[in-house]
mmCIF file with all atom_site columns, C-alpha atoms in Angstrom:
data_model
loop_
_atom_site.group_PDB
_atom_site.id
_atom_site.type_symbol
_atom_site.label_atom_id
_atom_site.label_alt_id
_atom_site.label_comp_id
_atom_site.label_asym_id
_atom_site.label_entity_id
_atom_site.label_seq_id
_atom_site.pdbx_PDB_ins_code
_atom_site.Cartn_x
_atom_site.Cartn_y
_atom_site.Cartn_z
_atom_site.occupancy
_atom_site.B_iso_or_equiv
_atom_site.pdbx_formal_charge
_atom_site.auth_seq_id
_atom_site.auth_comp_id
_atom_site.auth_asym_id
_atom_site.auth_atom_id
_atom_site.pdbx_PDB_model_num
ATOM 1   C CA . MET L 1 1   ? -120.541 57.537  0.700   1.00 73.00 ? 1   MET L CA 1
ATOM 2   C CA . LYS L 1 2   ? -117.850 56.422  3.055   1.00 81.00 ? 2   LYS L CA 1
ATOM 3   C CA . THR L 1 3   ? -115.126 57.529  0.649   1.00 84.00 ? 3   THR L CA 1
ATOM 4   C CA . GLU L 1 4   ? -116.666 60.968  0.289   1.00 89.00 ? 4   GLU L CA 1
ATOM 5   C CA . ALA L 1 5   ? -117.032 61.296  4.067   1.00 91.00 ? 5   ALA L CA 1
ATOM 6   C CA . VAL L 1 6   ? -113.355 60.478  4.578   1.00 93.00 ? 6   VAL L CA 1
ATOM 7   C CA . LEU L 1 7   ? -112.400 62.903  1.813   1.00 95.00 ? 7   LEU L CA 1
ATOM 8   C CA . PHE L 1 8   ? -114.334 65.799  3.370   1.00 96.00 ? 8   PHE L CA 1
ATOM 9   C CA . ALA L 1 9   ? -113.010 64.905  6.825   1.00 96.00 ? 9   ALA L CA 1
ATOM 10  C CA . GLY L 1 10  ? -109.522 65.249  5.382   1.00 97.00 ? 10  GLY L CA 1
ATOM 11  C CA . VAL L 1 11  ? -110.420 68.646  3.933   1.00 97.00 ? 11  VAL L CA 1
ATOM 12  C CA . ALA L 1 12  ? -111.780 69.719  7.331   1.00 97.00 ? 12  ALA L CA 1
ATOM 13  C CA . GLY L 1 13  ? -108.591 68.535  9.005   1.00 97.00 ? 13  GLY L CA 1
ATOM 14  C CA . PHE L 1 14  ? -106.484 70.466  6.503   1.00 97.00 ? 14  PHE L CA 1
ATOM 15  C CA . PHE L 1 15  ? -108.419 73.664  7.173   1.00 97.00 ? 15  PHE L CA 1
ATOM 16  C CA . ALA L 1 16  ? -108.198 73.083  10.939  1.00 97.00 ? 16  ALA L CA 1
ATOM 17  C CA . VAL L 1 17  ? -104.410 72.707  10.835  1.00 97.00 ? 17  VAL L CA 1
ATOM 18  C CA . THR L 1 18  ? -104.086 75.674  8.479   1.00 96.00 ? 18  THR L CA 1
ATOM 19  C CA . ALA L 1 19  ? -106.308 77.810  10.710  1.00 96.00 ? 19  ALA L CA 1
ATOM 20  C CA . GLY L 1 20  ? -104.206 76.868  13.731  1.00 95.00 ? 20  GLY L CA 1
ATOM 21  C CA . PHE L 1 21  ? -100.932 77.859  12.082  1.00 95.00 ? 21  PHE L CA 1
ATOM 22  C CA . TYR L 1 22  ? -102.429 80.961  10.486  1.00 95.00 ? 22  TYR L CA 1
ATOM 23  C CA . GLY L 1 23  ? -103.998 82.058  13.765  1.00 92.00 ? 23  GLY L CA 1
ATOM 24  C CA . ARG L 1 24  ? -100.735 81.551  15.632  1.00 93.00 ? 24  ARG L CA 1
ATOM 25  C CA . TYR L 1 25  ? -98.299  83.131  13.184  1.00 93.00 ? 25  TYR L CA 1
ATOM 26  C CA . GLY L 1 26  ? -100.476 85.532  11.204  1.00 90.00 ? 26  GLY L CA 1
ATOM 27  C CA . ASN L 1 27  ? -101.879 88.774  12.506  1.00 88.00 ? 27  ASN L CA 1
ATOM 28  C CA . ASP L 1 28  ? -105.087 88.582  10.532  1.00 91.00 ? 28  ASP L CA 1
ATOM 29  C CA . PRO L 1 29  ? -108.203 87.634  12.517  1.00 92.00 ? 29  PRO L CA 1
ATOM 30  C CA . ALA L 1 30  ? -110.392 87.799  9.392   1.00 94.00 ? 30  ALA L CA 1
ATOM 31  C CA . GLY L 1 31  ? -108.299 85.179  7.594   1.00 93.00 ? 31  GLY L CA 1
ATOM 32  C CA . THR L 1 32  ? -108.315 82.950  10.657  1.00 94.00 ? 32  THR L CA 1
ATOM 33  C CA . SER L 1 33  ? -112.104 83.261  10.856  1.00 96.00 ? 33  SER L CA 1
ATOM 34  C CA . VAL L 1 34  ? -112.474 82.326  7.194   1.00 96.00 ? 34  VAL L CA 1
ATOM 35  C CA . LEU L 1 35  ? -110.318 79.230  7.664   1.00 96.00 ? 35  LEU L CA 1
ATOM 36  C CA . ILE L 1 36  ? -112.312 78.188  10.730  1.00 96.00 ? 36  ILE L CA 1
ATOM 37  C CA . VAL L 1 37  ? -115.594 78.595  8.842   1.00 97.00 ? 37  VAL L CA 1
ATOM 38  C CA . ALA L 1 38  ? -114.175 76.572  5.920   1.00 97.00 ? 38  ALA L CA 1
ATOM 39  C CA . CYS L 1 39  ? -113.198 73.837  8.391   1.00 97.00 ? 39  CYS L CA 1
ATOM 40  C CA . LEU L 1 40  ? -116.677 73.800  9.896   1.00 97.00 ? 40  LEU L CA 1
ATOM 41  C CA . MET L 1 41  ? -118.347 73.661  6.484   1.00 97.00 ? 41  MET L CA 1
ATOM 42  C CA . ALA L 1 42  ? -116.228 70.710  5.360   1.00 97.00 ? 42  ALA L CA 1
ATOM 43  C CA . ALA L 1 43  ? -116.844 68.986  8.704   1.00 97.00 ? 43  ALA L CA 1
ATOM 44  C CA . LEU L 1 44  ? -120.601 69.460  8.244   1.00 96.00 ? 44  LEU L CA 1
ATOM 45  C CA . VAL L 1 45  ? -120.512 67.805  4.818   1.00 96.00 ? 45  VAL L CA 1
ATOM 46  C CA . ALA L 1 46  ? -118.359 64.964  6.178   1.00 96.00 ? 46  ALA L CA 1
ATOM 47  C CA . PHE L 1 47  ? -120.784 64.426  9.056   1.00 96.00 ? 47  PHE L CA 1
ATOM 48  C CA . PHE L 1 48  ? -123.777 64.368  6.699   1.00 94.00 ? 48  PHE L CA 1
ATOM 49  C CA . LEU L 1 49  ? -122.121 61.843  4.400   1.00 92.00 ? 49  LEU L CA 1
ATOM 50  C CA . ALA L 1 50  ? -121.097 59.644  7.332   1.00 92.00 ? 50  ALA L CA 1
ATOM 51  C CA . VAL L 1 51  ? -124.666 59.633  8.666   1.00 92.00 ? 51  VAL L CA 1
ATOM 52  C CA . GLN L 1 52  ? -126.020 58.742  5.223   1.00 87.00 ? 52  GLN L CA 1
ATOM 53  C CA . TYR L 1 53  ? -123.517 55.895  4.955   1.00 87.00 ? 53  TYR L CA 1
ATOM 54  C CA . ARG L 1 54  ? -124.665 54.513  8.312   1.00 88.00 ? 54  ARG L CA 1
ATOM 55  C CA . ARG L 1 55  ? -128.328 54.774  7.349   1.00 87.00 ? 55  ARG L CA 1
ATOM 56  C CA . ARG L 1 56  ? -128.155 53.376  3.841   1.00 81.00 ? 56  ARG L CA 1
ATOM 57  C CA . GLY L 1 57  ? -125.084 51.155  3.887   1.00 80.00 ? 57  GLY L CA 1
ATOM 58  C CA . ARG L 1 58  ? -122.747 50.541  0.997   1.00 79.00 ? 58  ARG L CA 1
ATOM 59  C CA . ARG L 1 59  ? -123.713 51.718  -2.457  1.00 78.00 ? 59  ARG L CA 1
ATOM 60  C CA . ALA L 1 60  ? -122.852 49.950  -5.662  1.00 77.00 ? 60  ALA L CA 1
ATOM 61  C CA . GLN L 1 61  ? -120.203 52.621  -6.299  1.00 76.00 ? 61  GLN L CA 1
ATOM 62  C CA . ASP L 1 62  ? -118.455 51.574  -3.073  1.00 74.00 ? 62  ASP L CA 1
ATOM 63  C CA . ARG L 1 63  ? -118.000 47.949  -4.166  1.00 78.00 ? 63  ARG L CA 1
ATOM 64  C CA . ARG L 1 64  ? -115.218 46.825  -6.486  1.00 80.00 ? 64  ARG L CA 1
ATOM 65  C CA . ASP L 1 65  ? -117.263 43.931  -7.927  1.00 84.00 ? 65  ASP L CA 1
ATOM 66  C CA . ALA L 1 66  ? -120.281 46.099  -8.845  1.00 79.00 ? 66  ALA L CA 1
ATOM 67  C CA . GLU L 1 67  ? -121.661 46.240  -12.357 1.00 82.00 ? 67  GLU L CA 1
ATOM 68  C CA . VAL L 1 68  ? -123.156 49.264  -14.074 1.00 79.00 ? 68  VAL L CA 1
ATOM 69  C CA . ALA L 1 69  ? -126.557 47.591  -14.009 1.00 78.00 ? 69  ALA L CA 1
ATOM 70  C CA . ASP L 1 70  ? -126.471 47.535  -10.181 1.00 76.00 ? 70  ASP L CA 1
ATOM 71  C CA . THR L 1 71  ? -127.172 51.261  -10.103 1.00 76.00 ? 71  THR L CA 1
ATOM 72  C CA . ALA L 1 72  ? -129.930 51.178  -12.709 1.00 77.00 ? 72  ALA L CA 1
ATOM 73  C CA . GLY L 1 73  ? -133.462 52.077  -11.791 1.00 73.00 ? 73  GLY L CA 1
ATOM 74  C CA . PRO L 1 74  ? -135.729 55.074  -11.585 1.00 72.00 ? 74  PRO L CA 1
ATOM 75  C CA . LEU L 1 75  ? -133.790 58.300  -11.236 1.00 69.00 ? 75  LEU L CA 1
ATOM 76  C CA . ASP L 1 76  ? -136.010 60.522  -9.146  1.00 71.00 ? 76  ASP L CA 1
ATOM 77  C CA . PHE L 1 77  ? -138.803 63.002  -9.360  1.00 70.00 ? 77  PHE L CA 1
ATOM 78  C CA . PHE L 1 78  ? -138.121 66.219  -11.240 1.00 73.00 ? 78  PHE L CA 1
ATOM 79  C CA . PRO L 1 79  ? -140.827 68.864  -10.781 1.00 74.00 ? 79  PRO L CA 1
ATOM 80  C CA . PRO L 1 80  ? -142.458 69.892  -14.059 1.00 78.00 ? 80  PRO L CA 1
ATOM 81  C CA . ALA L 1 81  ? -142.981 73.577  -13.265 1.00 85.00 ? 81  ALA L CA 1
ATOM 82  C CA . SER L 1 82  ? -143.002 75.770  -10.219 1.00 87.00 ? 82  SER L CA 1
ATOM 83  C CA . PRO L 1 83  ? -143.614 79.485  -9.709  1.00 90.00 ? 83  PRO L CA 1
ATOM 84  C CA . TRP L 1 84  ? -141.740 79.586  -6.394  1.00 91.00 ? 84  TRP L CA 1
ATOM 85  C CA . PRO L 1 85  ? -138.196 80.148  -7.716  1.00 93.00 ? 85  PRO L CA 1
ATOM 86  C CA . LEU L 1 86  ? -139.491 83.366  -9.281  1.00 95.00 ? 86  LEU L CA 1
ATOM 87  C CA . VAL L 1 87  ? -141.018 84.410  -5.965  1.00 95.00 ? 87  VAL L CA 1
ATOM 88  C CA . VAL L 1 88  ? -137.702 83.719  -4.212  1.00 95.00 ? 88  VAL L CA 1
ATOM 89  C CA . ALA L 1 89  ? -135.843 85.797  -6.812  1.00 96.00 ? 89  ALA L CA 1
ATOM 90  C CA . ALA L 1 90  ? -138.356 88.629  -6.457  1.00 96.00 ? 90  ALA L CA 1
ATOM 91  C CA . GLY L 1 91  ? -138.043 88.544  -2.676  1.00 96.00 ? 91  GLY L CA 1
ATOM 92  C CA . PHE L 1 92  ? -134.266 88.710  -2.838  1.00 96.00 ? 92  PHE L CA 1
ATOM 93  C CA . THR L 1 93  ? -134.473 91.589  -5.322  1.00 96.00 ? 93  THR L CA 1
ATOM 94  C CA . VAL L 1 94  ? -136.791 93.528  -3.030  1.00 96.00 ? 94  VAL L CA 1
ATOM 95  C CA . ILE L 1 95  ? -134.402 92.911  -0.109  1.00 96.00 ? 95  ILE L CA 1
ATOM 96  C CA . ALA L 1 96  ? -131.511 94.258  -2.180  1.00 95.00 ? 96  ALA L CA 1
ATOM 97  C CA . LEU L 1 97  ? -133.575 97.320  -3.088  1.00 95.00 ? 97  LEU L CA 1
ATOM 98  C CA . GLY L 1 98  ? -134.482 97.689  0.577   1.00 94.00 ? 98  GLY L CA 1
ATOM 99  C CA . VAL L 1 99  ? -130.808 98.073  1.425   1.00 92.00 ? 99  VAL L CA 1
ATOM 100 C CA . VAL L 1 100 ? -130.792 101.162 -0.812  1.00 94.00 ? 100 VAL L CA 1
ATOM 101 C CA . PHE L 1 101 ? -134.242 102.654 -0.189  1.00 93.00 ? 101 PHE L CA 1
ATOM 102 C CA . GLY L 1 102 ? -135.091 101.733 3.381   1.00 91.00 ? 102 GLY L CA 1
ATOM 103 C CA . LEU L 1 103 ? -135.655 99.107  6.025   1.00 93.00 ? 103 LEU L CA 1
ATOM 104 C CA . TRP L 1 104 ? -139.388 98.876  5.348   1.00 94.00 ? 104 TRP L CA 1
ATOM 105 C CA . LEU L 1 105 ? -138.732 97.611  1.818   1.00 95.00 ? 105 LEU L CA 1
ATOM 106 C CA . ALA L 1 106 ? -136.131 95.108  3.047   1.00 94.00 ? 106 ALA L CA 1
ATOM 107 C CA . LEU L 1 107 ? -138.608 93.738  5.597   1.00 96.00 ? 107 LEU L CA 1
ATOM 108 C CA . LEU L 1 108 ? -141.253 93.403  2.891   1.00 96.00 ? 108 LEU L CA 1
ATOM 109 C CA . GLY L 1 109 ? -138.737 91.561  0.704   1.00 95.00 ? 109 GLY L CA 1
ATOM 110 C CA . ALA L 1 110 ? -137.801 89.286  3.606   1.00 96.00 ? 110 ALA L CA 1
ATOM 111 C CA . GLY L 1 111 ? -141.453 88.289  3.923   1.00 96.00 ? 111 GLY L CA 1
ATOM 112 C CA . VAL L 1 112 ? -141.747 87.551  0.218   1.00 96.00 ? 112 VAL L CA 1
ATOM 113 C CA . LEU L 1 113 ? -138.469 85.608  0.302   1.00 96.00 ? 113 LEU L CA 1
ATOM 114 C CA . ALA L 1 114 ? -139.574 83.581  3.337   1.00 96.00 ? 114 ALA L CA 1
ATOM 115 C CA . LEU L 1 115 ? -142.882 82.731  1.654   1.00 96.00 ? 115 LEU L CA 1
ATOM 116 C CA . GLY L 1 116 ? -141.140 81.656  -1.544  1.00 94.00 ? 116 GLY L CA 1
ATOM 117 C CA . VAL L 1 117 ? -138.573 79.497  0.247   1.00 94.00 ? 117 VAL L CA 1
ATOM 118 C CA . PHE L 1 118 ? -141.227 77.879  2.452   1.00 94.00 ? 118 PHE L CA 1
ATOM 119 C CA . GLU L 1 119 ? -143.478 77.053  -0.489  1.00 92.00 ? 119 GLU L CA 1
ATOM 120 C CA . MET L 1 120 ? -140.588 75.785  -2.614  1.00 89.00 ? 120 MET L CA 1
ATOM 121 C CA . VAL L 1 121 ? -139.373 73.476  0.149   1.00 86.00 ? 121 VAL L CA 1
ATOM 122 C CA . PHE L 1 122 ? -142.787 72.030  1.027   1.00 88.00 ? 122 PHE L CA 1
ATOM 123 C CA . GLN L 1 123 ? -144.353 72.029  -2.441  1.00 86.00 ? 123 GLN L CA 1
ATOM 124 C CA . TYR L 1 124 ? -143.913 68.269  -2.859  1.00 81.00 ? 124 TYR L CA 1
ATOM 125 C CA . ALA L 1 125 ? -143.554 67.301  0.805   1.00 77.00 ? 125 ALA L CA 1
ATOM 126 C CA . GLY L 1 126 ? -146.109 64.473  0.880   1.00 73.00 ? 126 GLY L CA 1
ATOM 127 C CA . ARG L 1 127 ? -145.305 63.129  -2.570  1.00 68.00 ? 127 ARG L CA 1
ATOM 128 C CA . GLN L 1 128 ? -142.728 60.490  -1.560  1.00 59.00 ? 128 GLN L CA 1
ATOM 129 C CA . ASP L 1 129 ? -145.034 58.747  0.914   1.00 50.00 ? 129 ASP L CA 1
ATOM 130 C CA . ARG L 1 130 ? -147.901 58.461  -1.562  1.00 48.00 ? 130 ARG L CA 1
ATOM 131 C CA . GLN L 1 131 ? -145.675 57.305  -4.402  1.00 47.00 ? 131 GLN L CA 1
ATOM 132 C CA . GLY L 1 132 ? -143.784 54.799  -2.237  1.00 49.00 ? 132 GLY L CA 1
ATOM 133 C CA . ARG L 1 133 ? -147.019 53.024  -1.264  1.00 48.00 ? 133 ARG L CA 1
ATOM 134 C CA . GLN L 1 134 ? -148.293 53.009  -4.823  1.00 46.00 ? 134 GLN L CA 1
ATOM 135 C CA . GLU L 1 135 ? -145.088 51.639  -6.349  1.00 46.00 ? 135 GLU L CA 1
ATOM 136 C CA . SER L 1 136 ? -144.372 48.956  -3.791  1.00 44.00 ? 136 SER L CA 1
ATOM 137 C CA . GLY L 1 137 ? -147.919 47.614  -3.629  1.00 44.00 ? 137 GLY L CA 1
ATOM 138 C CA . GLY L 1 138 ? -147.129 45.741  -0.448  1.00 43.00 ? 138 GLY L CA 1
ATOM 139 C CA . ARG L 1 139 ? -144.261 43.818  -2.002  1.00 43.00 ? 139 ARG L CA 1
ATOM 140 C CA . SER L 1 140 ? -140.752 44.038  -0.670  1.00 43.00 ? 140 SER L CA 1
ATOM 141 C CA . ARG L 1 141 ? -137.905 44.927  -2.990  1.00 43.00 ? 141 ARG L CA 1
ATOM 142 C CA . SER L 1 142 ? -135.002 42.489  -3.128  1.00 40.00 ? 142 SER L CA 1
#
């Protein structure tokens, strides 16, 4: 992930320089704001990737002598079915209708949206701990 972190840091630097020149020579505060936000978003991704590189170390994709088999293994968990994306979509729809029909409907939609997002995020929260203990069985992976 080091390569990706450097790449996004370069993108953030580009947007920072562009925002500086645009803010100095352009008379458009909205465009300057957009460039600053783009810089911050790229910097956030670069920071996240740099932290992940420090935590996990080099991946097989980062080594020149790596084989395809080095990245083989279980992919990940993909949830079979979940009703919460529909609840999130319904909540967003009610918020959009609330913009037209009144604040009370938007607040109701915000509650439905918050419930859907909360449940979707924490639906499988404890799954990784249980599965990690069952798969490892006390043995260390080499």
